Short mmCIF file of C-alpha atoms in Angstrom, two decimals:
data_model
loop_
_atom_site.label_atom_id
_atom_site.label_comp_id
_atom_site.label_asym_id
_atom_site.label_seq_id
_atom_site.Cartn_x
_atom_site.Cartn_y
_atom_site.Cartn_z
CA MET A 73 0.90 27.70 4.61
CA ASP A 74 -2.58 27.32 3.08
CA LEU A 75 -4.22 24.08 4.23
CA LYS A 76 -6.25 23.87 1.02
CA ARG A 77 -3.04 23.95 -0.98
CA VAL A 78 -1.44 21.40 1.31
CA VAL A 79 -4.15 18.78 0.75
CA SER A 80 -4.44 19.21 -3.02
CA THR A 81 -1.53 16.90 -3.72
CA PRO A 82 -2.05 13.75 -5.84
CA LEU A 83 -2.06 10.25 -4.40
CA THR A 84 0.98 8.53 -5.87
CA GLY A 85 2.77 5.34 -4.86
CA ARG A 86 6.22 3.81 -4.44
CA HIS A 87 5.27 0.27 -5.43
CA ASN A 88 3.20 -0.86 -8.41
CA ARG A 89 0.42 -3.44 -7.98
CA LEU A 90 -1.63 -4.35 -11.08
CA ALA A 91 -4.39 -6.85 -11.91
CA VAL A 92 -3.79 -9.98 -13.96
CA THR A 93 -6.67 -12.10 -15.27
CA LEU A 94 -6.97 -15.51 -16.86
CA CYS A 95 -10.34 -16.81 -18.01
CA VAL A 96 -10.51 -20.54 -18.66
CA GLY A 97 -13.53 -21.58 -16.66
CA ILE A 98 -12.24 -19.52 -13.71
CA VAL A 99 -10.48 -16.21 -13.35
CA VAL A 100 -7.36 -15.74 -11.23
CA ALA A 101 -6.86 -12.04 -10.49
CA VAL A 102 -4.20 -10.33 -8.42
CA ALA A 103 -6.44 -8.48 -6.00
CA LEU A 104 -6.87 -7.85 -2.29
CA VAL A 105 -10.35 -7.51 -0.83
CA LEU A 106 -10.77 -5.91 2.58
CA SER A 107 -13.41 -7.64 4.66
CA VAL A 108 -15.93 -5.48 6.53
CA VAL A 109 -17.27 -6.79 9.81
CA SER A 110 -21.03 -7.14 10.06
CA LEU A 111 -22.75 -4.22 11.76
CA ALA A 112 -25.08 -6.70 13.42
CA PHE A 113 -22.38 -7.59 15.96
CA ALA A 114 -23.43 -6.36 19.38
CA SER A 115 -20.14 -6.98 21.16
CA ALA A 116 -16.66 -5.72 20.45
CA PRO A 117 -14.87 -7.74 17.76
CA SER A 118 -12.05 -9.94 18.99
CA PHE A 119 -9.05 -10.87 16.85
CA PRO A 120 -6.59 -13.55 18.07
CA ASP A 121 -3.66 -11.71 16.52
CA VAL A 122 -4.63 -8.39 18.16
CA PRO A 123 -4.58 -9.02 21.93
CA ALA A 124 -5.33 -6.27 24.40
CA SER A 125 -1.59 -5.73 24.76
CA HIS A 126 -1.18 -4.92 21.06
CA PRO A 127 -0.19 -1.25 20.55
CA TYR A 128 -2.98 -0.79 17.99
CA TYR A 129 -5.65 -2.72 19.91
CA ALA A 130 -7.82 0.28 20.83
CA ALA A 131 -7.79 1.73 17.33
CA ILE A 132 -8.46 -1.59 15.59
CA THR A 133 -11.28 -2.47 17.98
CA ASP A 134 -12.84 0.97 17.58
CA LEU A 135 -12.86 0.83 13.78
CA ALA A 136 -14.10 -2.76 13.75
CA GLU A 137 -16.99 -1.76 16.00
CA ARG A 138 -17.80 1.07 13.60
CA GLY A 139 -17.84 -1.34 10.65
CA VAL A 140 -14.93 0.38 8.92
CA ILE A 141 -12.60 -2.63 9.00
CA GLY A 142 -12.91 -6.31 9.75
CA GLY A 143 -10.98 -9.55 10.00
CA TYR A 144 -10.23 -12.45 7.71
CA THR A 145 -12.28 -15.63 7.55
CA ASN A 146 -9.82 -17.36 9.91
CA GLY A 147 -10.68 -14.79 12.59
CA ASN A 148 -7.40 -12.88 12.43
CA PHE A 149 -7.12 -9.20 11.60
CA GLY A 150 -3.67 -9.13 10.01
CA PRO A 151 -2.43 -5.82 11.49
CA ALA A 152 0.89 -6.07 9.60
CA ASP A 153 -0.71 -6.72 6.20
CA SER A 154 -0.61 -4.04 3.52
CA ILE A 155 -3.63 -2.39 1.90
CA MET A 156 -4.47 -1.70 -1.71
CA ARG A 157 -5.51 1.75 -2.89
CA GLN A 158 -9.05 0.63 -3.67
CA GLN A 159 -9.33 -0.94 -0.23
CA PHE A 160 -8.25 2.21 1.56
CA ALA A 161 -10.67 4.23 -0.56
CA LYS A 162 -13.44 2.08 0.92
CA MET A 163 -12.04 2.39 4.44
CA ILE A 164 -11.84 6.17 4.38
CA VAL A 165 -15.30 6.56 2.86
CA LEU A 166 -16.74 4.33 5.58
CA ALA A 167 -14.79 6.18 8.27
CA GLY A 168 -16.04 9.53 7.01
CA GLY A 169 -19.65 8.34 6.95
CA TYR A 170 -20.14 9.35 3.33
CA PRO A 171 -23.30 7.94 1.70
CA VAL A 172 -22.58 5.47 -1.10
CA SER A 173 -24.93 4.10 -3.76
CA GLU A 174 -24.92 2.67 -7.27
CA SER A 175 -25.57 6.19 -8.55
CA ASP A 176 -21.98 7.09 -7.61
CA VAL A 177 -20.04 6.42 -10.82
CA SER A 178 -16.25 6.10 -10.80
CA PRO A 179 -14.42 8.47 -13.18
CA PHE A 180 -11.48 6.05 -13.53
CA VAL A 181 -11.32 3.61 -16.44
CA ASP A 182 -9.12 1.10 -14.58
CA VAL A 183 -11.58 0.55 -11.71
CA ALA A 184 -13.69 -2.59 -12.01
CA ALA A 185 -17.46 -2.24 -11.56
CA GLY A 186 -18.74 -4.18 -8.57
CA GLY A 187 -22.09 -4.80 -10.23
CA PRO A 188 -25.63 -4.22 -8.94
CA GLY A 189 -25.71 -4.29 -5.16
CA ALA A 190 -21.91 -4.55 -4.85
CA LEU A 191 -20.57 -1.12 -3.99
CA TYR A 192 -16.94 -2.26 -3.84
CA PRO A 193 -14.76 -1.02 -5.38
CA ASP A 194 -16.15 1.42 -7.96
CA ASN A 195 -18.83 3.20 -5.94
CA TYR A 196 -16.55 3.77 -2.94
CA ILE A 197 -13.80 5.09 -5.20
CA ALA A 198 -16.34 7.33 -6.93
CA VAL A 199 -17.34 8.87 -3.58
CA ALA A 200 -13.71 9.31 -2.55
CA ALA A 201 -12.98 11.11 -5.82
CA ALA A 202 -16.15 13.24 -5.70
CA ASN A 203 -15.18 14.47 -2.23
CA HIS A 204 -11.58 15.12 -3.35
CA LEU A 205 -10.12 12.57 -0.94
CA THR A 206 -8.19 11.15 -3.88
CA VAL A 207 -7.33 12.55 -7.29
CA GLY A 208 -6.08 9.27 -8.74
CA LYS A 209 -2.80 8.64 -10.51
CA THR A 210 -4.14 10.59 -13.51
CA ALA A 211 -7.50 12.08 -14.41
CA SER A 212 -8.57 8.74 -15.90
CA HIS A 213 -6.60 6.12 -13.91
CA PHE A 214 -6.76 5.29 -10.21
CA ASP A 215 -4.30 2.33 -10.09
CA PRO A 216 -6.61 0.41 -7.71
CA TYR A 217 -4.37 -2.60 -7.10
CA SER A 218 -1.23 -0.75 -6.02
CA LEU A 219 -0.53 -0.85 -2.30
CA VAL A 220 -1.15 2.42 -0.52
CA THR A 221 1.84 4.11 1.15
CA ARG A 222 1.93 5.87 4.51
CA TYR A 223 2.34 9.22 2.77
CA GLN A 224 -0.76 8.57 0.66
CA VAL A 225 -2.86 7.59 3.67
CA VAL A 226 -1.80 10.69 5.58
CA THR A 227 -2.71 12.97 2.67
CA MET A 228 -6.12 11.35 2.21
CA VAL A 229 -6.95 11.49 5.92
CA VAL A 230 -6.00 15.17 6.13
CA ARG A 231 -8.26 15.80 3.15
CA MET A 232 -11.12 13.89 4.79
CA VAL A 233 -10.90 15.83 8.05
CA LEU A 234 -10.83 19.18 6.25
CA ASN A 235 -13.64 18.06 3.95
CA LEU A 236 -15.87 17.23 6.91
CA GLN A 237 -14.78 20.12 9.18
CA PRO A 238 -12.78 22.74 7.22
CA ASP A 239 -11.64 24.69 10.29
CA LEU A 240 -10.76 21.74 12.54
CA LEU A 241 -7.02 21.37 11.85
CA THR A 242 -4.54 23.93 13.12
CA MET A 243 -1.57 25.04 11.06
CA PRO A 244 1.73 24.27 12.83
CA PRO A 245 3.65 27.30 14.10
CA THR A 246 6.69 28.56 12.23
CA GLY A 247 9.66 26.34 12.90
CA PHE A 248 7.69 23.13 13.53
CA VAL A 249 9.31 20.45 11.36
CA GLY A 250 7.84 17.23 12.79
CA SER A 251 9.56 13.86 12.86
CA PRO A 252 12.76 13.56 10.79
CA GLY A 253 12.12 12.53 7.21
CA TRP A 254 8.34 12.87 7.26
CA GLY A 255 8.21 16.45 6.03
CA ASN A 256 10.73 16.05 3.22
CA ASP A 257 8.50 14.97 0.35
CA PRO A 258 7.45 18.02 -1.72
CA ILE A 259 4.03 16.48 -2.37
CA HIS A 260 2.97 14.72 0.82
CA GLY A 261 5.41 16.23 3.35
CA PRO A 262 3.32 19.32 4.20
CA ASN A 263 0.29 17.11 4.90
CA ALA A 264 2.37 14.87 7.14
CA ILE A 265 3.50 17.90 9.17
CA VAL A 266 -0.10 19.08 9.59
CA ALA A 267 -1.22 15.55 10.53
CA GLU A 268 1.51 15.09 13.13
CA TYR A 269 0.94 18.50 14.71
CA ASN A 270 -2.80 17.81 15.06
CA GLY A 271 -2.35 14.36 16.59
CA LEU A 272 -3.51 12.32 13.60
CA LEU A 273 -0.31 10.25 13.71
CA ALA A 274 -0.28 9.73 17.48
CA GLY A 275 0.49 6.13 18.39
CA LEU A 276 2.78 5.50 15.41
CA ASP A 277 6.54 5.28 15.88
CA LEU A 278 7.36 7.71 13.09
CA SER A 279 11.10 7.45 13.68
CA ALA A 280 10.96 3.76 12.75
CA LEU A 281 8.54 4.02 9.82
CA ASN A 282 9.40 4.91 6.24
CA PRO A 283 6.74 7.34 4.92
CA TYR A 284 7.21 5.87 1.43
CA GLY A 285 6.66 2.33 2.73
CA PHE A 286 3.36 0.47 2.64
CA MET A 287 0.80 1.45 5.24
CA THR A 288 -0.31 -1.61 7.21
CA ARG A 289 -3.86 -2.40 8.27
CA GLY A 290 -2.97 -1.71 11.88
CA GLU A 291 -1.32 1.63 11.12
CA ALA A 292 -4.25 2.70 8.95
CA ALA A 293 -6.60 1.88 11.82
CA VAL A 294 -4.57 4.14 14.12
CA VAL A 295 -4.65 7.12 11.75
CA LEU A 296 -8.37 6.76 10.97
CA HIS A 297 -9.14 6.27 14.67
CA ASN A 298 -7.23 9.46 15.53
CA ALA A 299 -9.13 11.32 12.81
CA LEU A 300 -12.51 10.15 14.11
CA VAL A 301 -11.59 11.11 17.67
CA LYS A 302 -10.58 14.53 16.33
CA LEU A 303 -13.82 14.87 14.38
CA HIS A 304 -16.09 13.49 17.12
CA PRO A 305 -14.42 13.93 20.52
CA VAL A 306 -15.92 12.13 23.48
CA THR A 307 -17.61 14.59 25.82
CA THR A 308 -18.07 14.31 29.58
CA THR A 309 -21.22 15.53 31.36
CA THR A 310 -21.04 16.12 35.13
CA THR A 311 -24.14 15.68 37.32
CA LEU A 312 -24.56 15.95 41.10
CA ALA A 313 -24.59 12.18 41.36
CA SER A 314 -21.83 11.10 39.02
CA THR A 315 -19.79 11.81 35.95
CA THR A 316 -21.21 10.27 32.79
CA THR A 317 -19.22 9.80 29.62
CA ALA A 318 -21.38 10.34 26.58
CA VAL A 319 -21.16 8.19 23.47
CA PRO A 320 -19.68 10.14 20.55
CA THR A 321 -22.37 11.72 18.40
CA ALA A 322 -20.92 10.36 15.16
CA THR A 323 -23.22 8.00 13.27
CA THR A 324 -21.71 4.61 12.47
CA ALA A 325 -20.53 4.84 8.90
CA SER A 326 -22.53 3.24 6.06
CA THR A 327 -24.77 0.88 7.96
CA THR A 328 -26.41 -0.20 4.69
CA THR A 329 -23.16 -1.01 2.93
CA THR A 330 -22.78 -4.53 1.54
CA THR A 331 -19.43 -6.27 1.89
CA SER A 332 -17.86 -6.80 -1.52
CA GLY A 333 -18.75 -10.20 -2.89
CA SER A 334 -20.63 -11.33 0.23
CA THR A 335 -24.01 -11.50 -1.51
CA THR A 336 -22.79 -13.13 -4.72
CA THR A 337 -23.53 -16.81 -5.31
CA THR A 338 -20.90 -18.77 -7.23
CA THR A 339 -22.37 -20.62 -10.19
CA ILE A 340 -20.44 -22.89 -12.51
CA ALA A 341 -22.31 -22.67 -15.80
CA SER A 342 -22.92 -25.73 -17.87
CA THR A 343 -22.26 -23.90 -21.12
CA THR A 344 -18.86 -24.04 -22.82
CA THR A 345 -16.42 -21.49 -21.43
CA THR A 346 -14.35 -19.14 -23.52
CA THR A 347 -10.60 -18.71 -23.41
CA THR A 348 -8.74 -15.42 -23.30
CA VAL A 349 -5.00 -14.86 -23.24
CA PRO A 350 -3.66 -13.45 -19.95
CA SER A 351 -1.92 -10.09 -19.83
CA SER A 352 1.57 -10.23 -21.31
CA THR A 353 2.81 -7.76 -18.70
CA PRO A 354 2.66 -9.30 -15.21
CA PRO A 355 2.23 -7.04 -12.18
CA THR A 356 5.48 -5.81 -10.64
CA ASP A 357 6.40 -5.13 -7.03
CA TYR A 358 9.54 -3.80 -5.37
CA ALA A 359 10.79 -5.02 -1.99
CA VAL A 360 14.11 -4.64 -0.17
CA ALA A 361 15.62 -8.09 0.39
CA GLY A 362 16.17 -8.83 4.08
CA LEU A 363 14.11 -5.80 5.10
CA GLU A 364 10.61 -6.14 3.68
CA GLN A 365 8.06 -8.79 2.88
CA THR A 366 6.08 -8.85 -0.31
CA GLN A 367 2.59 -10.25 -0.64
CA VAL A 368 0.42 -11.73 -3.34
CA VAL A 369 -3.31 -11.91 -2.70
CA LEU A 370 -5.38 -13.83 -5.23
CA THR A 371 -9.07 -13.74 -6.00
CA VAL A 372 -10.35 -16.80 -7.82
CA ARG A 373 -13.55 -16.35 -9.81
CA ASP A 374 -15.57 -18.42 -12.22
CA GLN A 375 -15.96 -17.46 -15.89
CA PHE A 376 -18.87 -15.17 -14.98
CA GLY A 377 -16.81 -13.19 -12.48
CA ASN A 378 -18.32 -14.72 -9.35
CA PRO A 379 -15.99 -15.50 -6.40
CA LEU A 380 -15.02 -19.16 -6.21
CA PRO A 381 -14.59 -20.41 -2.60
CA THR A 382 -12.55 -23.44 -1.45
CA ALA A 383 -10.32 -23.35 -4.53
CA ASP A 384 -6.87 -24.77 -3.76
CA VAL A 385 -4.16 -22.32 -4.85
CA HIS A 386 -0.46 -23.10 -5.33
CA LEU A 387 2.46 -20.75 -6.00
CA THR A 388 5.67 -21.48 -7.86
CA SER A 389 8.45 -19.00 -8.55
CA THR A 390 11.62 -18.82 -10.60
CA ALA A 391 14.59 -16.48 -10.33
CA LEU A 392 14.99 -14.69 -13.65
CA GLU A 393 18.28 -13.35 -12.31
CA GLY A 394 19.91 -12.60 -9.00
CA ASN A 395 21.86 -13.81 -6.01
CA ASN A 396 20.77 -15.93 -3.01
CA LEU A 397 17.08 -15.84 -3.94
CA ALA A 398 14.96 -18.59 -2.39
CA VAL A 399 12.26 -19.67 -4.84
CA MET A 400 8.94 -21.39 -4.20
CA SER A 401 8.17 -24.84 -5.57
CA ASN A 402 4.45 -25.60 -5.77
CA VAL A 403 3.72 -24.01 -2.38
CA ASP A 404 0.15 -24.70 -1.25
CA ILE A 405 -1.08 -21.38 0.14
CA GLY A 406 -4.48 -22.79 1.09
CA LEU A 407 -8.10 -22.63 0.02
CA THR A 408 -9.89 -19.48 -1.03
CA ASP A 409 -12.40 -18.04 1.43
CA GLY A 410 -16.05 -17.29 0.79
CA ASN A 411 -15.07 -14.27 -1.32
CA GLY A 412 -12.64 -16.30 -3.41
CA ASN A 413 -9.59 -14.77 -1.71
CA VAL A 414 -6.34 -16.28 -0.47
CA ALA A 415 -3.04 -14.55 0.43
CA HIS A 416 0.61 -15.41 0.86
CA SER A 417 3.48 -13.28 2.18
CA TRP A 418 7.18 -14.05 1.94
CA ALA A 419 10.60 -12.44 2.14
CA GLN A 420 14.17 -12.91 0.90
CA ASN A 421 16.33 -12.94 4.02
CA ALA A 422 19.64 -14.34 2.76
CA ALA A 423 22.60 -11.97 3.12
CA GLY A 424 23.27 -10.04 -0.08
CA ALA A 425 20.10 -11.26 -1.78
CA TRP A 426 18.86 -9.44 -4.86
CA GLY A 427 17.24 -10.28 -8.14
CA VAL A 428 13.99 -10.78 -10.04
CA GLU A 429 11.47 -13.41 -8.93
CA GLN A 430 8.64 -14.42 -11.24
CA VAL A 431 5.66 -15.91 -9.41
CA THR A 432 2.96 -18.05 -10.99
CA ALA A 433 -0.32 -19.06 -9.38
CA THR A 434 -2.24 -22.24 -10.13
CA ALA A 435 -5.87 -22.96 -9.26
CA SER A 436 -8.00 -25.77 -10.68
CA SER A 437 -5.19 -26.68 -13.09
CA LEU A 438 -5.10 -23.15 -14.52
CA THR A 439 -1.96 -21.03 -14.24
CA VAL A 440 -1.34 -17.30 -14.46
CA THR A 441 1.75 -15.17 -13.94
CA ALA A 442 0.79 -13.49 -10.69
CA ARG A 443 3.76 -11.28 -9.84
CA ILE A 444 7.20 -10.07 -10.82
CA VAL A 445 9.13 -9.06 -7.69
CA GLN A 446 12.18 -6.84 -7.98
CA TRP A 447 14.14 -7.77 -4.86
CA ILE A 448 16.30 -4.74 -4.11
CA TYR A 449 19.83 -5.19 -2.76
CA ASP A 450 20.19 -3.80 0.78
CA ASP A 451 23.37 -1.72 0.62
CA ARG A 452 23.39 -0.36 4.17
CA SER A 453 26.42 -2.40 5.23
CA THR A 454 28.40 -2.48 1.97
CA HIS A 455 27.81 1.10 0.76
CA HIS A 456 28.23 0.66 -2.97
CA VAL A 457 26.03 3.78 -3.17
CA SER A 458 25.96 6.61 -0.67
CA ALA A 459 24.65 10.12 -0.05
CA ALA A 460 25.35 12.72 2.61
CA ALA A 461 22.91 14.89 4.54
CA GLY A 462 22.79 18.46 3.27
CA GLN A 463 24.27 17.56 -0.11
CA GLN A 464 22.67 17.11 -3.52
CA LYS A 465 24.70 14.27 -4.98
CA VAL A 466 25.02 10.49 -5.03
CA THR A 467 28.31 8.62 -4.95
CA VAL A 468 28.76 5.16 -6.46
CA ALA A 469 31.98 3.53 -5.25
CA SER A 470 34.47 2.10 -7.70
CA GLY A 471 34.88 -1.63 -8.22
CA PHE A 472 31.22 -2.64 -8.66
CA ALA A 473 31.81 -4.41 -11.97
CA LEU A 474 28.20 -5.56 -12.36
CA TRP A 475 27.17 -1.98 -13.19
CA ASN A 476 30.08 -1.16 -15.50
CA GLY A 477 28.81 0.98 -18.38
CA ASP A 478 25.29 1.35 -16.99
CA LEU A 479 23.32 4.57 -16.72
CA LEU A 480 22.42 4.93 -13.02
CA GLN A 481 19.52 6.97 -11.68
CA ALA A 482 18.65 8.02 -8.13
CA HIS A 483 15.08 7.85 -6.78
CA LEU A 484 13.32 8.55 -3.51
CA ASN A 485 11.21 5.50 -4.28
CA PRO A 486 11.26 3.00 -7.16
CA ALA A 487 7.99 4.28 -8.63
CA GLY A 488 9.06 7.93 -8.37
CA SER A 489 10.77 10.10 -10.92
CA SER A 490 14.53 10.22 -11.40
CA LEU A 491 16.35 12.79 -9.27
CA GLY A 492 19.53 12.66 -11.38
CA SER A 493 21.74 10.25 -13.29
CA GLY A 494 25.26 9.38 -14.38
CA THR A 495 27.07 6.69 -16.38
CA TYR A 496 29.20 4.38 -14.27
CA VAL A 497 32.70 3.14 -15.12
CA TRP A 498 33.64 0.60 -12.50
CA SER A 499 37.35 1.56 -12.36
CA SER A 500 36.56 4.87 -10.64
CA SER A 501 33.91 6.34 -8.37
CA LEU A 502 30.92 8.06 -9.92
CA VAL A 503 29.49 11.22 -8.39
CA PHE A 504 26.37 12.74 -9.94
CA THR A 505 24.14 15.64 -8.94
CA VAL A 506 20.50 15.16 -7.90
CA SER A 507 17.61 17.59 -7.66
CA HIS A 508 17.09 16.90 -3.99
CA SER A 509 18.81 17.91 -0.77
CA TRP A 510 19.37 14.78 1.31
CA VAL A 511 18.25 14.54 4.93
CA SER A 512 19.70 12.21 7.54
CA GLY A 513 17.68 9.00 7.85
CA GLU A 514 16.16 9.36 4.40
CA ALA A 515 15.92 6.23 2.24
CA PHE A 516 16.94 6.34 -1.39
CA PHE A 517 17.25 3.95 -4.31
CA VAL A 518 19.67 3.75 -7.23
CA GLU A 519 18.45 2.12 -10.44
CA ALA A 520 20.55 0.66 -13.24
CA ASN A 521 19.35 0.57 -16.85
CA SER A 522 19.59 -3.21 -16.84
CA THR A 523 17.09 -5.89 -17.83
CA ASN A 524 15.56 -8.74 -15.83
CA THR A 525 17.85 -11.35 -17.37
CA ASP A 526 21.31 -9.76 -17.65
CA ASN A 527 22.30 -10.80 -14.10
CA GLU A 528 22.94 -7.22 -13.02
CA PRO A 529 21.18 -5.79 -9.92
CA ASN A 530 18.39 -3.51 -11.06
CA TRP A 531 18.08 -1.65 -7.75
CA ILE A 532 20.19 -0.84 -4.68
CA TYR A 533 18.78 0.59 -1.44
CA ASN A 534 20.56 2.70 1.16
CA VAL A 535 19.85 5.30 3.84
CA VAL A 536 21.41 8.72 4.28
CA PRO A 537 23.52 8.57 7.50
#
């Protein structure tokens, strides 16, 4: 297997995260900004939610000391929080020590310019693209606000290591298959096998993690830490008197980098503000009810695009359709931090929950549709849909009247292409062929050609036994 061919795969995602803006004196945008700890800190960063007993403590502390990652304004790190694509682009560029400047111009039309002196996100993304760490969703679009998946992170980190030291990674021997499920994807699977064999995934419980799921901040720290240890191993020098451990020779990444938004002063202009209509297509996310959380992170800005701190943000949601969905009613998610950011995570834990939740955000009396969440029905106990290891077909059991007459399609992830389809008649079972050979433990999703208001489940999730 050619390592250059392995790492040339595109960075694609399972879940869609898009920006929404509303300009009426302020701007509310669906965005997530990764804080970078100041390089002036002399001592090791300490996060209350990452004690020394935390499994990712060493990796998180190491990357925080290097200035690659940092905590939130409340002091926490948020190791279980997800990361956007533009955020991970910044993380991997910092980890790799690539120089970044305003002369680095992003080739993607959907990446916002940070402005003079603000390298995030466009200049970091430009460097990541120029060094072939990412190829974007298309030649012209990066999809910066989508959350990055574990598969995507693994592919980018393998590319970074080979970009910095082309001969460092060893090809696995014939017959090495790695952890079940991680080598199955035709795009990212080969990179995952290479990463696991070379120790880049050490410290992660791969048997419990879905490679198509969102990579968390803690998990990303582990993979980047492993990569840096691989690139710059600690050496030991023995003298007659004692054994001295040398500091790694790697230079701390991007010591001149400015944290996004940290140098911007918020100014409320005295001139009359203009009004623009918000996007008619709200951002959409997919999450398995009872299994996953979803998250909305909001950046509040004034009409000039400057971050607006201490803005009080409230969320309200409605169920467009569904079963057992718990909705939010004017939930106060707190004040924005110095960068204008505030986040809220939630889940749908009721048994049999599914449906479509529309979330609106309000700040300073202005409201924007912040998210559409497709809560996917968890079918692991009921088995309306099923698949068998070694086969290339999906079975939909009879009697599920809600899908009667619908065209059903199978996917490895909601954002991925259809593997096969069939029209369902609820009085009998439907069996249709897919272009994929199922593997035990592999997650899959079945989609119905239904709308968000017809009270039919749009998605069902199950796992190959």
